[in-house]
CSV table of N, CA and C in Angstrom, one decimal:
chain,number,residue,atom,x,y,z
R,1,GLN,N,30.6,-41.3,-49.8
R,1,GLN,CA,31.4,-40.1,-49.6
R,1,GLN,C,32.4,-40.1,-50.7
R,2,LEU,N,32.5,-39.0,-51.4
R,2,LEU,CA,33.4,-38.8,-52.5
R,2,LEU,C,34.8,-38.6,-51.9
R,3,GLN,N,35.8,-39.3,-52.4
R,3,GLN,CA,37.1,-39.2,-51.8
R,3,GLN,C,38.2,-39.4,-52.9
R,4,LEU,N,39.3,-38.6,-52.9
R,4,LEU,CA,40.4,-38.7,-53.8
R,4,LEU,C,41.6,-38.9,-52.9
R,5,VAL,N,42.5,-39.8,-53.3
R,5,VAL,CA,43.7,-40.0,-52.5
R,5,VAL,C,44.9,-40.1,-53.5
R,6,GLU,N,45.8,-39.1,-53.4
R,6,GLU,CA,47.0,-39.1,-54.2
R,6,GLU,C,48.1,-39.9,-53.6
R,7,SER,N,49.0,-40.5,-54.4
R,7,SER,CA,50.2,-41.2,-54.0
R,7,SER,C,51.2,-41.1,-55.1
R,8,GLY,N,52.4,-41.5,-54.7
R,8,GLY,CA,53.5,-41.6,-55.7
R,8,GLY,C,54.5,-40.5,-55.7
R,9,GLY,N,54.3,-39.5,-54.9
R,9,GLY,CA,55.3,-38.4,-54.8
R,9,GLY,C,56.6,-38.8,-54.1
R,10,GLY,N,57.6,-38.0,-54.2
R,10,GLY,CA,58.8,-38.3,-53.6
R,10,GLY,C,59.9,-37.4,-54.1
R,11,LEU,N,61.2,-37.8,-53.8
R,11,LEU,CA,62.3,-37.0,-54.3
R,11,LEU,C,62.9,-37.7,-55.5
R,12,VAL,N,63.1,-36.9,-56.5
R,12,VAL,CA,63.7,-37.4,-57.8
R,12,VAL,C,64.7,-36.4,-58.3
R,13,GLN,N,65.7,-36.9,-59.0
R,13,GLN,CA,66.7,-36.0,-59.6
R,13,GLN,C,66.2,-35.4,-60.9
R,14,PRO,N,66.8,-34.2,-61.2
R,14,PRO,CA,66.4,-33.6,-62.5
R,14,PRO,C,66.6,-34.6,-63.7
R,15,GLY,N,65.6,-34.5,-64.5
R,15,GLY,CA,65.6,-35.5,-65.7
R,15,GLY,C,64.9,-36.8,-65.4
R,16,GLY,N,64.6,-37.0,-64.1
R,16,GLY,CA,63.9,-38.3,-63.8
R,16,GLY,C,62.5,-38.3,-64.0
R,17,SER,N,61.8,-39.4,-63.6
R,17,SER,CA,60.4,-39.6,-63.8
R,17,SER,C,59.7,-40.0,-62.5
R,18,LEU,N,58.5,-39.7,-62.4
R,18,LEU,CA,57.6,-40.2,-61.3
R,18,LEU,C,56.2,-40.4,-61.9
R,19,ARG,N,55.5,-41.4,-61.3
R,19,ARG,CA,54.1,-41.5,-61.7
R,19,ARG,C,53.2,-41.3,-60.5
R,20,LEU,N,52.4,-40.4,-60.5
R,20,LEU,CA,51.4,-40.1,-59.5
R,20,LEU,C,50.1,-40.8,-59.7
R,21,SER,N,49.5,-41.3,-58.7
R,21,SER,CA,48.2,-41.9,-58.8
R,21,SER,C,47.2,-41.1,-58.0
R,22,CYS,N,45.9,-41.2,-58.5
R,22,CYS,CA,44.8,-40.5,-57.8
R,22,CYS,C,43.7,-41.5,-57.7
R,23,ALA,N,43.5,-42.2,-56.6
R,23,ALA,CA,42.5,-43.2,-56.4
R,23,ALA,C,41.2,-42.6,-56.0
R,24,ALA,N,40.1,-42.8,-56.7
R,24,ALA,CA,38.8,-42.3,-56.4
R,24,ALA,C,37.9,-43.3,-55.7
R,25,SER,N,37.2,-42.9,-54.8
R,25,SER,CA,36.2,-43.8,-54.1
R,25,SER,C,34.9,-43.0,-53.8
R,26,GLY,N,33.8,-43.7,-53.8
R,26,GLY,CA,32.5,-43.1,-53.6
R,26,GLY,C,31.9,-42.5,-54.8
R,27,PHE,N,32.5,-42.6,-56.0
R,27,PHE,CA,32.0,-42.2,-57.2
R,27,PHE,C,32.7,-42.8,-58.4
R,28,SER,N,32.0,-42.8,-59.6
R,28,SER,CA,32.6,-43.4,-60.8
R,28,SER,C,33.2,-42.3,-61.6
R,29,LEU,N,34.4,-42.6,-62.1
R,29,LEU,CA,35.1,-41.7,-63.0
R,29,LEU,C,34.3,-41.4,-64.3
R,30,ASP,N,33.4,-42.3,-64.6
R,30,ASP,CA,32.6,-42.1,-65.8
R,30,ASP,C,31.8,-40.8,-65.8
R,31,TYR,N,31.6,-40.3,-64.6
R,31,TYR,CA,30.7,-39.1,-64.5
R,31,TYR,C,31.5,-37.9,-64.0
R,32,TYR,N,32.8,-38.0,-63.9
R,32,TYR,CA,33.6,-36.8,-63.4
R,32,TYR,C,34.8,-36.6,-64.3
R,33,HIS,N,35.1,-35.3,-64.4
R,33,HIS,CA,36.4,-34.9,-65.0
R,33,HIS,C,37.4,-34.8,-63.9
R,34,ILE,N,38.6,-35.3,-64.1
R,34,ILE,CA,39.7,-35.2,-63.1
R,34,ILE,C,40.8,-34.3,-63.5
R,35,GLY,N,41.1,-33.4,-62.7
R,35,GLY,CA,42.2,-32.4,-62.9
R,35,GLY,C,43.4,-32.7,-62.0
R,36,TRP,N,44.6,-32.4,-62.5
R,36,TRP,CA,45.8,-32.5,-61.7
R,36,TRP,C,46.3,-31.0,-61.6
R,37,PHE,N,46.6,-30.7,-60.3
R,37,PHE,CA,47.0,-29.3,-60.0
R,37,PHE,C,48.3,-29.4,-59.2
R,38,ARG,N,49.0,-28.3,-59.1
R,38,ARG,CA,50.2,-28.3,-58.3
R,38,ARG,C,50.3,-26.9,-57.7
R,39,GLN,N,50.9,-26.9,-56.5
R,39,GLN,CA,51.0,-25.6,-55.8
R,39,GLN,C,52.3,-25.5,-55.0
R,40,VAL,N,53.0,-24.4,-55.2
R,40,VAL,CA,54.2,-24.0,-54.5
R,40,VAL,C,53.8,-23.0,-53.4
R,41,LEU,N,54.3,-23.2,-52.2
R,41,LEU,CA,53.9,-22.3,-51.1
R,41,LEU,C,54.0,-20.8,-51.5
R,42,GLY,N,52.9,-20.1,-51.3
R,42,GLY,CA,52.9,-18.7,-51.6
R,42,GLY,C,52.5,-18.4,-53.1
R,43,LYS,N,52.3,-19.4,-53.8
R,43,LYS,CA,51.8,-19.2,-55.2
R,43,LYS,C,50.5,-19.8,-55.5
R,44,GLU,N,49.8,-19.3,-56.5
R,44,GLU,CA,48.5,-19.8,-56.9
R,44,GLU,C,48.6,-21.3,-57.4
R,45,ARG,N,47.5,-22.0,-57.0
R,45,ARG,CA,47.4,-23.4,-57.5
R,45,ARG,C,47.3,-23.4,-59.0
R,46,GLU,N,48.1,-24.2,-59.7
R,46,GLU,CA,48.2,-24.3,-61.1
R,46,GLU,C,47.5,-25.6,-61.6
R,47,GLY,N,46.6,-25.4,-62.5
R,47,GLY,CA,46.0,-26.6,-63.2
R,47,GLY,C,46.9,-27.1,-64.3
R,48,ILE,N,47.4,-28.3,-64.2
R,48,ILE,CA,48.4,-28.7,-65.2
R,48,ILE,C,47.9,-29.8,-66.1
R,49,ALA,N,46.9,-30.5,-65.8
R,49,ALA,CA,46.4,-31.6,-66.7
R,49,ALA,C,44.9,-31.9,-66.3
R,50,CYS,N,44.2,-32.3,-67.4
R,50,CYS,CA,42.8,-32.6,-67.2
R,50,CYS,C,42.5,-33.9,-68.0
R,51,VAL,N,41.8,-34.8,-67.3
R,51,VAL,CA,41.3,-36.0,-68.0
R,51,VAL,C,39.8,-36.0,-67.9
R,52,ARG,N,39.2,-35.9,-69.0
R,52,ARG,CA,37.7,-35.8,-69.0
R,52,ARG,C,37.1,-37.1,-68.8
R,53,SER,N,35.8,-37.2,-68.5
R,53,SER,CA,35.1,-38.4,-68.2
R,53,SER,C,35.2,-39.5,-69.2
R,54,SER,N,35.4,-39.1,-70.5
R,54,SER,CA,35.6,-40.0,-71.5
R,54,SER,C,36.8,-40.9,-71.4
R,55,GLY,N,37.8,-40.3,-70.7
R,55,GLY,CA,39.0,-41.0,-70.5
R,55,GLY,C,40.0,-40.8,-71.6
R,56,THR,N,39.5,-40.3,-72.7
R,56,THR,CA,40.4,-40.2,-73.9
R,56,THR,C,40.7,-38.7,-74.2
R,57,SER,N,40.0,-37.8,-73.6
R,57,SER,CA,40.2,-36.4,-73.9
R,57,SER,C,41.0,-35.8,-72.7
R,58,THR,N,42.1,-35.3,-73.1
R,58,THR,CA,43.0,-34.7,-72.1
R,58,THR,C,43.5,-33.3,-72.6
R,59,ASP,N,43.9,-32.5,-71.7
R,59,ASP,CA,44.6,-31.3,-72.1
R,59,ASP,C,45.6,-30.9,-71.0
R,60,TYR,N,46.6,-30.1,-71.4
R,60,TYR,CA,47.7,-29.8,-70.5
R,60,TYR,C,48.1,-28.3,-70.5
R,61,ALA,N,48.7,-27.9,-69.4
R,61,ALA,CA,49.3,-26.6,-69.3
R,61,ALA,C,50.5,-26.6,-70.2
R,62,ASP,N,50.9,-25.4,-70.7
R,62,ASP,CA,52.1,-25.3,-71.5
R,62,ASP,C,53.3,-25.7,-70.7
R,63,SER,N,53.3,-25.5,-69.4
R,63,SER,CA,54.5,-25.8,-68.6
R,63,SER,C,54.8,-27.2,-68.5
R,64,VAL,N,53.9,-28.1,-68.8
R,64,VAL,CA,54.1,-29.6,-68.7
R,64,VAL,C,53.9,-30.3,-70.0
R,65,LYS,N,53.4,-29.6,-71.0
R,65,LYS,CA,53.0,-30.3,-72.3
R,65,LYS,C,54.2,-31.0,-72.9
R,66,GLY,N,54.1,-32.2,-73.3
R,66,GLY,CA,55.2,-33.0,-73.9
R,66,GLY,C,56.0,-33.7,-72.9
R,67,ARG,N,55.8,-33.4,-71.6
R,67,ARG,CA,56.6,-34.1,-70.5
R,67,ARG,C,55.7,-34.9,-69.6
R,68,PHE,N,54.5,-34.4,-69.4
R,68,PHE,CA,53.5,-35.1,-68.5
R,68,PHE,C,52.4,-35.7,-69.3
R,69,THR,N,51.9,-36.9,-68.8
R,69,THR,CA,50.8,-37.6,-69.5
R,69,THR,C,49.8,-38.0,-68.4
R,70,ALA,N,48.6,-37.6,-68.6
R,70,ALA,CA,47.5,-38.0,-67.7
R,70,ALA,C,46.7,-39.2,-68.3
R,71,SER,N,46.4,-40.1,-67.5
R,71,SER,CA,45.6,-41.3,-68.1
R,71,SER,C,44.7,-41.8,-67.0
R,72,ARG,N,43.8,-42.7,-67.4
R,72,ARG,CA,42.8,-43.2,-66.5
R,72,ARG,C,42.7,-44.7,-66.6
R,73,ASP,N,42.5,-45.4,-65.5
R,73,ASP,CA,42.2,-46.8,-65.4
R,73,ASP,C,40.8,-47.0,-64.8
R,74,ILE,N,39.8,-47.1,-65.7
R,74,ILE,CA,38.4,-47.1,-65.2
R,74,ILE,C,38.2,-48.3,-64.2
R,75,ALA,N,38.8,-49.4,-64.5
R,75,ALA,CA,38.6,-50.6,-63.7
R,75,ALA,C,39.1,-50.4,-62.3
R,76,ALA,N,40.2,-49.6,-62.2
R,76,ALA,CA,40.8,-49.3,-60.9
R,76,ALA,C,40.2,-48.0,-60.3
R,77,ASN,N,39.4,-47.4,-61.1
R,77,ASN,CA,38.8,-46.1,-60.7
R,77,ASN,C,40.0,-45.1,-60.2
R,78,THR,N,41.0,-45.1,-61.0
R,78,THR,CA,42.2,-44.4,-60.7
R,78,THR,C,42.7,-43.6,-61.9
R,79,VAL,N,43.2,-42.4,-61.6
R,79,VAL,CA,43.8,-41.5,-62.6
R,79,VAL,C,45.3,-41.4,-62.3
R,80,TYR,N,46.1,-41.3,-63.4
R,80,TYR,CA,47.5,-41.3,-63.2
R,80,TYR,C,48.1,-40.0,-63.9
R,81,LEU,N,49.2,-39.6,-63.4
R,81,LEU,CA,50.0,-38.5,-64.0
R,81,LEU,C,51.4,-39.0,-64.1
R,82,GLN,N,51.8,-39.4,-65.3
R,82,GLN,CA,53.2,-39.8,-65.6
R,82,GLN,C,54.0,-38.5,-65.9
R,83,MET,N,55.0,-38.3,-65.1
R,83,MET,CA,55.9,-37.1,-65.2
R,83,MET,C,57.3,-37.5,-65.6
R,84,ASN,N,57.7,-37.1,-66.8
R,84,ASN,CA,59.0,-37.4,-67.3
R,84,ASN,C,59.8,-36.1,-67.5
R,85,GLY,N,61.1,-36.2,-67.6
R,85,GLY,CA,61.9,-35.0,-67.8
R,85,GLY,C,61.7,-33.9,-66.7
R,86,LEU,N,61.6,-34.4,-65.4
R,86,LEU,CA,61.3,-33.5,-64.3
R,86,LEU,C,62.4,-32.5,-64.1
R,87,LYS,N,62.0,-31.3,-63.8
R,87,LYS,CA,62.9,-30.1,-63.6
R,87,LYS,C,62.7,-29.6,-62.1
R,88,PRO,N,63.7,-28.9,-61.6
R,88,PRO,CA,63.5,-28.4,-60.3
R,88,PRO,C,62.3,-27.5,-60.1
R,89,GLY,N,61.9,-26.8,-61.2
R,89,GLY,CA,60.7,-26.0,-61.2
R,89,GLY,C,59.4,-26.8,-61.1
R,90,ASP,N,59.5,-28.1,-61.2
R,90,ASP,CA,58.3,-28.9,-61.0
R,90,ASP,C,58.1,-29.2,-59.6
R,91,THR,N,59.0,-28.9,-58.7
R,91,THR,CA,58.8,-29.1,-57.3
R,91,THR,C,57.6,-28.4,-56.7
R,92,ALA,N,56.7,-29.2,-56.1
R,92,ALA,CA,55.4,-28.7,-55.6
R,92,ALA,C,54.6,-29.8,-54.9
R,93,VAL,N,53.6,-29.4,-54.3
R,93,VAL,CA,52.6,-30.3,-53.8
R,93,VAL,C,51.6,-30.5,-55.0
R,94,TYR,N,51.4,-31.8,-55.3
R,94,TYR,CA,50.5,-32.1,-56.4
R,94,TYR,C,49.2,-32.7,-55.9
R,95,TYR,N,48.1,-32.1,-56.5
R,95,TYR,CA,46.7,-32.5,-56.1
R,95,TYR,C,46.0,-33.0,-57.3
R,96,CYS,N,45.0,-33.9,-57.0
R,96,CYS,CA,44.0,-34.2,-58.0
R,96,CYS,C,42.7,-33.7,-57.5
R,97,ALA,N,41.8,-33.4,-58.4
R,97,ALA,CA,40.5,-32.9,-58.0
R,97,ALA,C,39.5,-33.3,-59.0
R,98,ALA,N,38.2,-33.4,-58.6
R,98,ALA,CA,37.1,-33.8,-59.5
R,98,ALA,C,36.0,-32.8,-59.6
R,99,VAL,N,35.4,-32.9,-60.8
R,99,VAL,CA,34.2,-32.0,-61.0
R,99,VAL,C,33.2,-32.9,-61.8
R,100,HIS,N,31.9,-32.8,-61.4
R,100,HIS,CA,30.9,-33.6,-62.1
R,100,HIS,C,30.8,-33.1,-63.6
R,101,ILE,N,30.4,-34.0,-64.5
R,101,ILE,CA,30.4,-33.6,-65.9
R,101,ILE,C,29.3,-32.6,-66.2
R,102,THR,N,28.3,-32.5,-65.3
R,102,THR,CA,27.2,-31.5,-65.5
R,102,THR,C,27.6,-30.1,-65.0
R,103,ALA,N,28.7,-30.0,-64.2
R,103,ALA,CA,29.1,-28.8,-63.6
R,103,ALA,C,30.2,-28.0,-64.4
R,104,ALA,N,30.9,-28.8,-65.2
R,104,ALA,CA,32.0,-28.1,-66.0
R,104,ALA,C,32.4,-29.0,-67.2
R,105,THR,N,33.0,-28.4,-68.2
R,105,THR,CA,33.5,-29.2,-69.3
R,105,THR,C,35.0,-29.2,-69.3
R,106,MET,N,35.6,-28.4,-68.5
R,106,MET,CA,37.0,-28.4,-68.4
R,106,MET,C,37.4,-28.7,-66.9
R,107,CYS,N,38.6,-29.0,-66.7
R,107,CYS,CA,39.0,-29.4,-65.3
R,107,CYS,C,40.5,-28.9,-65.0
R,108,ARG,N,40.8,-27.7,-65.4
R,108,ARG,CA,42.1,-27.2,-65.0
R,108,ARG,C,42.0,-25.8,-64.3
R,109,GLU,N,40.7,-25.4,-64.0
R,109,GLU,CA,40.5,-24.2,-63.3
R,109,GLU,C,40.1,-24.6,-61.8
R,110,TYR,N,40.9,-24.2,-60.9
R,110,TYR,CA,40.7,-24.8,-59.5
R,110,TYR,C,39.4,-24.4,-58.9
R,111,TYR,N,38.8,-23.3,-59.3
R,111,TYR,CA,37.5,-22.8,-58.8
R,111,TYR,C,36.4,-23.7,-59.3
R,112,ASP,N,36.6,-24.4,-60.3
R,112,ASP,CA,35.5,-25.3,-60.8
R,112,ASP,C,35.4,-26.6,-60.1
R,113,MET,N,36.5,-27.0,-59.4
R,113,MET,CA,36.6,-28.3,-58.8
R,113,MET,C,35.9,-28.4,-57.5
R,114,THR,N,35.3,-29.5,-57.2
R,114,THR,CA,34.4,-29.7,-56.0
R,114,THR,C,35.0,-30.7,-55.0
R,115,THR,N,35.8,-31.6,-55.5
R,115,THR,CA,36.4,-32.6,-54.5
R,115,THR,C,37.9,-32.6,-54.7
R,116,TRP,N,38.6,-32.5,-53.6
R,116,TRP,CA,40.1,-32.5,-53.7
R,116,TRP,C,40.7,-33.6,-52.9
R,117,GLY,N,41.8,-34.1,-53.3
R,117,GLY,CA,42.7,-34.9,-52.5
R,117,GLY,C,43.5,-34.0,-51.6
R,118,LYS,N,44.3,-34.7,-50.7
R,118,LYS,CA,45.1,-33.9,-49.8
R,118,LYS,C,46.5,-33.6,-50.3
R,119,GLY,N,46.9,-34.2,-51.5
R,119,GLY,CA,48.1,-33.8,-52.1
R,119,GLY,C,49.3,-34.7,-51.8
R,120,THR,N,50.2,-34.7,-52.7
R,120,THR,CA,51.5,-35.5,-52.5
R,120,THR,C,52.6,-34.6,-53.0
R,121,LEU,N,53.7,-34.6,-52.2
R,121,LEU,CA,54.8,-33.7,-52.4
R,121,LEU,C,55.8,-34.4,-53.5
R,122,VAL,N,56.1,-33.6,-54.5
R,122,VAL,CA,57.1,-33.9,-55.4
R,122,VAL,C,58.3,-33.0,-55.3
R,123,THR,N,59.5,-33.5,-55.1
R,123,THR,CA,60.7,-32.7,-55.0
R,123,THR,C,61.7,-33.1,-56.0
R,124,VAL,N,62.1,-32.2,-56.9
R,124,VAL,CA,63.0,-32.4,-57.9
R,124,VAL,C,64.3,-31.7,-57.6
R,125,SER,N,65.3,-32.5,-57.2
R,125,SER,CA,66.6,-31.9,-56.7
R,125,SER,C,67.7,-32.9,-56.9
R,126,SER,N,68.9,-32.4,-57.1
R,126,SER,CA,70.1,-33.3,-57.2
R,126,SER,C,70.8,-33.3,-55.8
């Protein structure tokens, strides 16, 4: 059974940092692209980062480019999202999601993703 579990969310002050983890089980990251998404209640889910199956190809939404970094540890079958320079506008529930490499070449469009974690809440506030 394919499963993704996010962790690492919490409360952080503006300008602070957090690292989110997305642990995958039931499948190998070698065959899936992993996307990071976030959603504020009442707003559309936003794709903010993508780590392709190669582990070395990433892309980011303009809203997080230069502040967030996505990476992968293949041995741990885990994808990370390092978030620096956090702003109150980054407050959201953060999700990771997976899509098989034969189904899509990108991973920041929510409608492409086939497996989702349950999310972790990030709150940026003083």
